[in-house]
mmCIF file of C-alpha atoms and ligand atoms in Angstrom:
data_model
loop_
_atom_site.group_PDB
_atom_site.id
_atom_site.type_symbol
_atom_site.label_atom_id
_atom_site.label_comp_id
_atom_site.label_asym_id
_atom_site.label_seq_id
_atom_site.Cartn_x
_atom_site.Cartn_y
_atom_site.Cartn_z
ATOM 1 C CA MET A 1 114.797 109.713 96.207
ATOM 2 C CA THR A 2 112.300 106.695 97.725
ATOM 3 C CA LEU A 3 108.696 105.164 96.670
ATOM 4 C CA GLY A 4 107.312 106.103 100.059
ATOM 5 C CA ARG A 5 109.274 109.758 99.486
ATOM 6 C CA ARG A 6 108.021 110.340 95.749
ATOM 7 C CA GLN A 7 104.667 109.106 96.562
ATOM 8 C CA ARG A 8 104.256 111.610 99.904
ATOM 9 C CA SER A 9 105.947 114.427 97.804
ATOM 10 C CA THR A 10 102.472 114.370 95.053
ATOM 11 C CA ILE A 11 99.233 115.742 95.504
ATOM 12 C CA HIS A 12 96.106 113.955 94.176
ATOM 13 C CA PRO A 13 94.544 115.655 91.053
ATOM 14 C CA ARG A 14 91.352 115.622 93.033
ATOM 15 C CA TRP A 15 92.367 118.289 94.949
ATOM 16 C CA ALA A 16 95.085 120.124 92.819
ATOM 17 C CA LEU A 17 93.269 123.212 92.690
ATOM 18 C CA ARG A 18 93.108 123.282 96.718
ATOM 19 C CA ALA A 19 96.362 123.301 96.459
ATOM 20 C CA ARG A 20 96.298 126.230 94.101
ATOM 21 C CA ARG A 21 94.516 128.296 96.101
ATOM 22 C CA ALA A 22 96.682 127.404 98.755
ATOM 23 C CA ARG A 23 99.802 128.495 96.995
ATOM 24 C CA THR A 24 98.213 131.194 96.088
ATOM 25 C CA LEU A 25 97.301 132.325 100.175
ATOM 26 C CA ILE A 26 101.142 131.944 100.876
ATOM 27 C CA ALA A 27 102.216 134.469 98.486
ATOM 28 C CA ASP A 28 99.022 136.647 99.059
ATOM 29 C CA ARG A 29 98.834 136.283 102.813
ATOM 30 C CA PRO A 30 101.952 135.576 104.520
ATOM 31 C CA HIS A 31 100.433 135.550 107.733
ATOM 32 C CA THR A 32 98.360 131.776 107.307
ATOM 33 C CA ALA A 33 102.150 130.385 105.523
ATOM 34 C CA PRO A 34 102.059 128.273 108.608
ATOM 35 C CA LEU A 35 98.744 126.645 108.147
ATOM 36 C CA LEU A 36 98.644 126.253 104.631
ATOM 37 C CA GLN A 37 101.974 124.975 104.745
ATOM 38 C CA PHE A 38 100.667 122.705 106.626
ATOM 39 C CA TYR A 39 97.784 122.178 105.198
ATOM 40 C CA LEU A 40 99.634 121.222 101.756
ATOM 41 C CA ALA A 41 101.412 118.629 103.427
ATOM 42 C CA VAL A 42 98.004 117.131 105.235
ATOM 43 C CA LEU A 43 96.672 116.857 101.645
ATOM 44 C CA GLU A 44 100.368 115.100 100.396
ATOM 45 C CA LEU A 45 99.910 112.231 103.798
ATOM 46 C CA GLN A 46 96.322 112.342 102.560
ATOM 47 C CA THR A 47 97.166 111.178 98.532
ATOM 48 C CA ALA A 48 98.915 108.623 100.581
ATOM 49 C CA VAL A 49 96.082 107.382 101.588
ATOM 50 C CA CYS A 50 94.426 107.411 98.624
ATOM 51 C CA THR A 51 96.725 105.593 96.809
ATOM 52 C CA THR A 52 97.584 102.761 99.328
ATOM 53 C CA ILE A 53 93.763 101.592 100.419
ATOM 54 C CA ASP A 54 91.361 100.682 98.056
ATOM 55 C CA VAL A 55 87.848 101.396 98.953
ATOM 56 C CA SER A 56 86.035 99.892 96.870
ATOM 57 C CA ALA A 57 85.412 96.640 98.979
ATOM 58 C CA TRP A 58 83.487 98.208 101.803
ATOM 59 C CA SER A 59 81.196 100.960 99.594
ATOM 60 C CA THR A 60 78.935 98.205 99.725
ATOM 61 C CA ALA A 61 79.608 97.059 103.711
ATOM 62 C CA VAL A 62 79.197 100.430 104.472
ATOM 63 C CA GLU A 63 76.490 102.262 102.078
ATOM 64 C CA ARG A 64 72.605 101.954 102.958
ATOM 65 C CA PRO A 65 70.159 100.706 100.816
ATOM 66 C CA ALA A 66 68.870 102.913 97.848
ATOM 67 C CA ASP A 67 65.545 103.909 99.612
ATOM 68 C CA GLY A 68 65.466 107.267 100.770
ATOM 69 C CA ALA A 69 67.128 107.080 103.997
ATOM 70 C CA SER A 70 70.138 108.912 105.395
ATOM 71 C CA PRO A 71 72.608 110.132 105.228
ATOM 72 C CA ARG A 72 73.844 107.106 102.574
ATOM 73 C CA LEU A 73 77.106 106.526 103.985
ATOM 74 C CA GLN A 74 77.328 103.832 107.376
ATOM 75 C CA LEU A 75 80.438 104.895 108.120
ATOM 76 C CA GLU A 76 81.133 103.375 111.714
ATOM 77 C CA ARG A 77 81.087 100.247 109.681
ATOM 78 C CA LEU A 78 84.334 100.382 108.349
ATOM 79 C CA PRO A 79 86.909 97.643 108.933
ATOM 80 C CA VAL A 80 88.806 99.538 111.524
ATOM 81 C CA GLU A 81 91.014 96.709 113.201
ATOM 82 C CA VAL A 82 92.664 96.377 108.916
ATOM 83 C CA LEU A 83 92.328 100.773 109.158
ATOM 84 C CA SER A 84 94.966 100.440 111.789
ATOM 85 C CA VAL A 85 97.680 99.757 110.297
ATOM 86 C CA PRO A 86 97.834 102.303 107.365
ATOM 87 C CA PHE A 87 96.498 104.714 110.153
ATOM 88 C CA ALA A 88 100.077 104.324 112.448
ATOM 89 C CA VAL A 89 101.720 105.348 109.054
ATOM 90 C CA PHE A 90 99.750 107.727 108.528
ATOM 91 C CA CYS A 91 100.286 108.993 112.185
ATOM 92 C CA ARG A 92 104.440 108.344 111.562
ATOM 93 C CA ASN A 93 104.646 110.371 108.497
ATOM 94 C CA MET A 94 103.631 113.379 110.003
ATOM 95 C CA PRO A 95 105.654 115.544 108.579
ATOM 96 C CA ASP A 96 108.014 118.477 110.814
ATOM 97 C CA SER A 97 105.527 121.284 109.649
ATOM 98 C CA ALA A 98 103.138 119.565 111.937
ATOM 99 C CA PRO A 99 102.135 121.925 115.608
ATOM 100 C CA THR A 100 104.136 120.294 118.783
ATOM 101 C CA PRO A 101 100.381 118.814 119.757
ATOM 102 C CA VAL A 102 99.501 117.530 116.342
ATOM 103 C CA ALA A 103 103.081 115.999 115.974
ATOM 104 C CA ASP A 104 103.277 114.828 120.281
ATOM 105 C CA ALA A 105 99.847 113.013 119.588
ATOM 106 C CA ALA A 106 100.918 111.603 115.971
ATOM 107 C CA GLY A 107 103.848 109.393 117.800
ATOM 108 C CA ALA A 108 101.705 107.802 121.433
ATOM 109 C CA LEU A 109 99.921 106.420 118.604
ATOM 110 C CA THR A 110 102.200 105.670 116.244
ATOM 111 C CA HIS A 111 103.505 103.153 119.200
ATOM 112 C CA ALA A 112 100.149 102.633 120.421
ATOM 113 C CA HIS A 113 98.727 99.015 120.550
ATOM 114 C CA ALA A 114 96.687 98.840 116.966
ATOM 115 C CA GLN A 115 94.094 97.968 118.905
ATOM 116 C CA ARG A 116 93.465 100.962 120.357
ATOM 117 C CA ARG A 117 94.200 103.030 117.513
ATOM 118 C CA ALA A 118 91.496 100.765 116.084
ATOM 119 C CA ASP A 119 89.222 102.496 119.083
ATOM 120 C CA LEU A 120 90.338 105.782 118.431
ATOM 121 C CA LEU A 121 88.930 105.483 114.762
ATOM 122 C CA LEU A 122 85.768 104.059 115.164
ATOM 123 C CA SER A 123 85.396 106.500 118.323
ATOM 124 C CA MET A 124 85.782 109.253 115.641
ATOM 125 C CA LEU A 125 83.497 107.327 112.807
ATOM 126 C CA THR A 126 79.974 106.869 116.174
ATOM 127 C CA GLY A 127 80.903 110.445 117.102
ATOM 128 C CA ASP A 128 81.903 109.568 120.409
ATOM 129 C CA ASP A 129 83.566 112.637 122.917
ATOM 130 C CA LEU A 130 87.755 111.656 122.480
ATOM 131 C CA ALA A 131 88.024 112.873 126.209
ATOM 132 C CA THR A 132 88.889 108.880 126.942
ATOM 133 C CA HIS A 133 91.150 109.038 124.484
ATOM 134 C CA ALA A 134 93.124 112.006 124.830
ATOM 135 C CA GLU A 135 92.636 110.688 128.508
ATOM 136 C CA GLU A 136 94.538 107.511 127.447
ATOM 137 C CA PHE A 137 96.816 109.022 125.410
ATOM 138 C CA ASP A 138 98.297 111.508 127.091
ATOM 139 C CA CYS A 139 97.155 114.721 125.674
ATOM 140 C CA GLU A 140 94.897 117.285 124.784
ATOM 141 C CA PRO A 141 91.901 116.459 122.701
ATOM 142 C CA ALA A 142 92.084 118.749 120.140
ATOM 143 C CA PRO A 143 95.183 118.281 118.617
ATOM 144 C CA LEU A 144 94.786 113.630 118.825
ATOM 145 C CA ALA A 145 90.906 114.608 117.082
ATOM 146 C CA PHE A 146 93.214 115.725 113.789
ATOM 147 C CA LEU A 147 94.858 112.972 113.612
ATOM 148 C CA PRO A 148 91.769 110.331 112.523
ATOM 149 C CA ARG A 149 89.651 113.274 110.946
ATOM 150 C CA ALA A 150 92.559 114.224 108.579
ATOM 151 C CA PHE A 151 93.304 110.306 107.713
ATOM 152 C CA LEU A 152 89.736 109.253 107.834
ATOM 153 C CA SER A 153 88.578 112.795 105.597
ATOM 154 C CA PRO A 154 90.377 110.930 101.782
ATOM 155 C CA ILE A 155 88.239 107.543 102.973
ATOM 156 C CA ALA A 156 84.993 109.154 103.541
ATOM 157 C CA GLU A 157 85.449 111.423 100.951
ATOM 158 C CA ASP A 158 86.506 108.392 98.126
ATOM 159 C CA LEU A 159 82.682 106.530 99.022
ATOM 160 C CA ALA A 160 80.564 109.502 98.800
ATOM 161 C CA ALA A 161 82.304 110.107 95.623
ATOM 162 C CA ARG A 162 80.508 106.474 95.206
ATOM 163 C CA VAL A 163 77.048 107.179 95.520
ATOM 164 C CA SER A 164 74.310 109.525 94.909
ATOM 165 C CA ALA A 165 72.679 111.721 97.902
ATOM 166 C CA GLY A 166 69.356 112.486 95.779
ATOM 167 C CA THR A 167 67.958 115.330 94.785
ATOM 168 C CA ALA A 168 65.711 116.254 97.467
ATOM 169 C CA ALA A 169 68.856 116.402 100.113
ATOM 170 C CA THR A 170 68.413 119.688 101.881
ATOM 171 C CA THR A 171 69.280 118.636 105.676
ATOM 172 C CA SER A 172 71.233 120.595 108.291
ATOM 173 C CA VAL A 173 74.010 117.562 108.110
ATOM 174 C CA CYS A 174 76.025 115.876 104.218
ATOM 175 C CA PRO A 175 73.884 113.759 103.057
ATOM 176 C CA HIS A 176 76.543 111.698 102.419
ATOM 177 C CA CYS A 177 78.141 111.056 105.896
ATOM 178 C CA GLY A 178 76.137 112.476 107.685
ATOM 179 C CA TRP A 179 78.926 115.305 109.332
ATOM 180 C CA PRO A 180 78.331 118.808 110.634
ATOM 181 C CA PRO A 181 78.644 121.029 107.199
ATOM 182 C CA LEU A 182 82.102 123.219 107.366
ATOM 183 C CA VAL A 183 81.815 125.299 105.409
ATOM 184 C CA SER A 184 79.005 127.312 103.291
ATOM 185 C CA ARG A 185 79.331 128.688 99.490
ATOM 186 C CA LEU A 186 77.233 131.168 97.126
ATOM 187 C CA GLU A 187 77.039 130.910 93.589
ATOM 188 C CA ASP A 188 74.591 131.911 90.089
ATOM 189 C CA THR A 189 73.772 128.259 88.254
ATOM 190 C CA PRO A 190 72.423 128.582 85.696
ATOM 191 C CA HIS A 191 68.745 128.960 86.545
ATOM 192 C CA THR A 192 68.713 130.251 89.937
ATOM 193 C CA ARG A 193 71.178 133.713 91.316
ATOM 194 C CA GLY A 194 73.208 133.508 95.247
ATOM 195 C CA VAL A 195 72.348 129.265 95.779
ATOM 196 C CA ARG A 196 73.673 128.370 98.851
ATOM 197 C CA ARG A 197 75.967 125.211 99.362
ATOM 198 C CA LEU A 198 76.992 124.038 102.271
ATOM 199 C CA HIS A 199 80.193 121.626 102.828
ATOM 200 C CA CYS A 200 80.615 118.875 104.686
ATOM 201 C CA ALA A 201 83.095 118.811 107.878
ATOM 202 C CA LEU A 202 85.045 115.355 106.716
ATOM 203 C CA CYS A 203 83.781 114.023 103.113
ATOM 204 C CA ALA A 204 83.790 117.674 101.671
ATOM 205 C CA GLU A 205 80.658 116.967 99.335
ATOM 206 C CA ALA A 206 78.372 120.006 98.978
ATOM 207 C CA TRP A 207 74.551 120.018 99.377
ATOM 208 C CA THR A 208 71.746 122.939 98.751
ATOM 209 C CA PHE A 209 70.408 124.529 101.781
ATOM 210 C CA PRO A 210 68.374 127.742 102.000
ATOM 211 C CA ARG A 211 70.151 130.545 102.376
ATOM 212 C CA ALA A 212 68.576 131.807 105.412
ATOM 213 C CA VAL A 213 68.014 128.981 107.816
ATOM 214 C CA CYS A 214 70.841 128.593 110.251
ATOM 215 C CA PRO A 215 71.628 124.747 109.403
ATOM 216 C CA ALA A 216 72.614 124.372 113.448
ATOM 217 C CA CYS A 217 69.491 124.962 115.272
ATOM 218 C CA GLY A 218 67.025 125.374 111.557
ATOM 219 C CA VAL A 219 66.005 129.468 113.444
ATOM 220 C CA SER A 220 65.714 131.661 109.439
ATOM 221 C CA GLY A 221 64.559 134.771 109.682
ATOM 222 C CA ASP A 222 64.821 137.970 112.816
ATOM 223 C CA LYS A 223 66.386 135.557 114.773
ATOM 224 C CA GLY A 224 67.823 133.414 111.937
ATOM 225 C CA LEU A 225 71.448 134.725 110.654
ATOM 226 C CA GLU A 226 73.346 137.634 110.734
ATOM 227 C CA PHE A 227 76.503 138.252 108.794
ATOM 228 C CA HIS A 228 79.990 139.773 109.058
ATOM 229 C CA VAL A 229 81.800 140.509 106.437
ATOM 230 C CA ASP A 230 85.359 140.986 106.692
ATOM 231 C CA GLU A 231 87.167 144.134 104.140
ATOM 232 C CA GLY A 232 90.426 143.045 103.416
ATOM 233 C CA GLN A 233 88.366 139.815 102.810
ATOM 234 C CA PRO A 234 85.464 140.431 100.877
ATOM 235 C CA HIS A 235 84.398 137.267 99.799
ATOM 236 C CA VAL A 236 84.844 135.901 102.939
ATOM 237 C CA ARG A 237 81.761 136.436 105.644
ATOM 238 C CA ILE A 238 80.931 135.515 108.209
ATOM 239 C CA GLU A 239 77.387 133.768 108.519
ATOM 240 C CA ALA A 240 75.853 133.788 112.247
ATOM 241 C CA CYS A 241 73.391 132.954 114.169
ATOM 242 C CA GLN A 242 71.636 135.168 117.015
ATOM 243 C CA THR A 243 69.267 132.323 118.311
ATOM 244 C CA CYS A 244 71.849 129.796 118.769
ATOM 245 C CA ARG A 245 75.139 131.289 118.854
ATOM 246 C CA CYS A 246 77.185 129.076 115.912
ATOM 247 C CA TYR A 247 78.838 130.696 112.877
ATOM 248 C CA LEU A 248 79.923 129.481 110.018
ATOM 249 C CA LYS A 249 82.102 130.923 106.972
ATOM 250 C CA SER A 250 80.213 131.993 103.967
ATOM 251 C CA ILE A 251 82.610 132.307 100.940
ATOM 252 C CA ASP A 252 80.970 134.096 97.461
ATOM 253 C CA LEU A 253 82.012 132.495 94.363
ATOM 254 C CA ARG A 254 80.178 135.128 92.825
ATOM 255 C CA VAL A 255 82.862 137.842 94.521
ATOM 256 C CA LEU A 256 85.918 135.443 94.054
ATOM 257 C CA GLY A 257 85.349 133.044 91.896
ATOM 258 C CA VAL A 258 89.034 130.954 92.093
ATOM 259 C CA ALA A 259 88.128 131.023 95.551
ATOM 260 C CA GLU A 260 88.244 127.602 97.500
ATOM 261 C CA PRO A 261 85.302 126.917 100.394
ATOM 262 C CA LEU A 262 87.697 125.157 102.377
ATOM 263 C CA VAL A 263 90.719 126.467 101.805
ATOM 264 C CA ASP A 264 89.427 129.809 102.078
ATOM 265 C CA ASP A 265 88.124 129.294 105.416
ATOM 266 C CA LEU A 266 91.218 127.957 106.416
ATOM 267 C CA ALA A 267 93.007 130.801 105.894
ATOM 268 C CA THR A 268 91.001 133.355 106.868
ATOM 269 C CA PRO A 269 91.416 132.818 111.180
ATOM 270 C CA GLU A 270 91.694 136.385 111.869
ATOM 271 C CA LEU A 271 87.329 135.963 111.002
ATOM 272 C CA ASP A 272 87.190 132.785 113.972
ATOM 273 C CA LEU A 273 89.102 135.010 116.304
ATOM 274 C CA TRP A 274 86.889 137.785 115.539
ATOM 275 C CA ALA A 275 83.776 134.997 116.375
ATOM 276 C CA THR A 276 85.263 133.766 119.062
ATOM 277 C CA ASP A 277 85.265 137.345 120.645
ATOM 278 C CA GLN A 278 81.514 137.900 119.622
ATOM 279 C CA GLY A 279 80.903 134.620 122.162
ATOM 280 C CA LEU A 280 80.336 132.317 118.649
ATOM 281 C CA GLU A 281 80.743 128.796 118.546
ATOM 282 C CA LYS A 282 81.819 127.622 114.773
ATOM 283 C CA ILE A 283 79.412 124.705 114.255
ATOM 284 C CA VAL A 284 82.453 122.523 113.890
ATOM 285 C CA PRO A 285 86.144 123.620 114.131
ATOM 286 C CA ASN A 286 88.161 123.123 110.860
ATOM 287 C CA LEU A 287 90.481 120.595 109.904
ATOM 288 C CA LEU A 288 93.517 123.038 112.126
ATOM 289 C CA GLY A 289 90.891 123.147 114.673
ATOM 290 C CA LEU A 290 89.888 126.820 113.209
HETATM 291 ZN ZN1 LIG B 301 79.314 114.049 104.592
HETATM 292 ZN ZN1 LIG B 302 70.958 129.080 114.668
#
């Protein structure tokens, strides 16, 4: 067994609970196994990113001065030319379990000029449309977007863990990195029942947000959120906005304490299909494009 192989067979302790939850769900919900097995393989690849890239040298460059401005990180300042090299390794090691469009995009990126990979990373960080890149690489935008997002996510998570977002973080986007929320969680705290927290779609940090407010448009009340619960998964519900028709899932940890919001979101694709049928659009797709 080579060193590289051994590194890829391990998942970073930071994600141990997510990995354990994914393995449980593979056993409990076999129809989600292909999705979740690929997710576990991505966690292994992301572990390799974490163990080979030391972000500490960049934290000063990307962190805003502590003047209360949000988001605290300016990730577009990351040295994308430097990151282009490990990004090529990340693409080259894409596992066999990857969906074909992702594998094709990874192949194109592995053999691309380093500057073109750097340009793609920068576009992802600045929120630019990736359509032009997809045309250049002759692939679809969604599988192409998966690659820089999956590569940058552990770097963003590492950097976000180093900064404080302050106590007044009730914004509709991540106070750490400025990305939209992927999934919502509900839990009791020692002081408050039913606290709602939103998980960032890039850095995975969570922040408190009012329960009845749509994070996409800010509307609440009669024209705000309505809820749909799947009987088979009572800890997961769809929070859909009647005004902007956006939705995200909410994971109720009071119903199922061992749930992991990011994983349970991936493991309930039937709820995304239901939402799409209702004409709803997810605020931001999860890593696997659902
Ligand atoms: Zn974030
Ligand atoms: Zn809304």
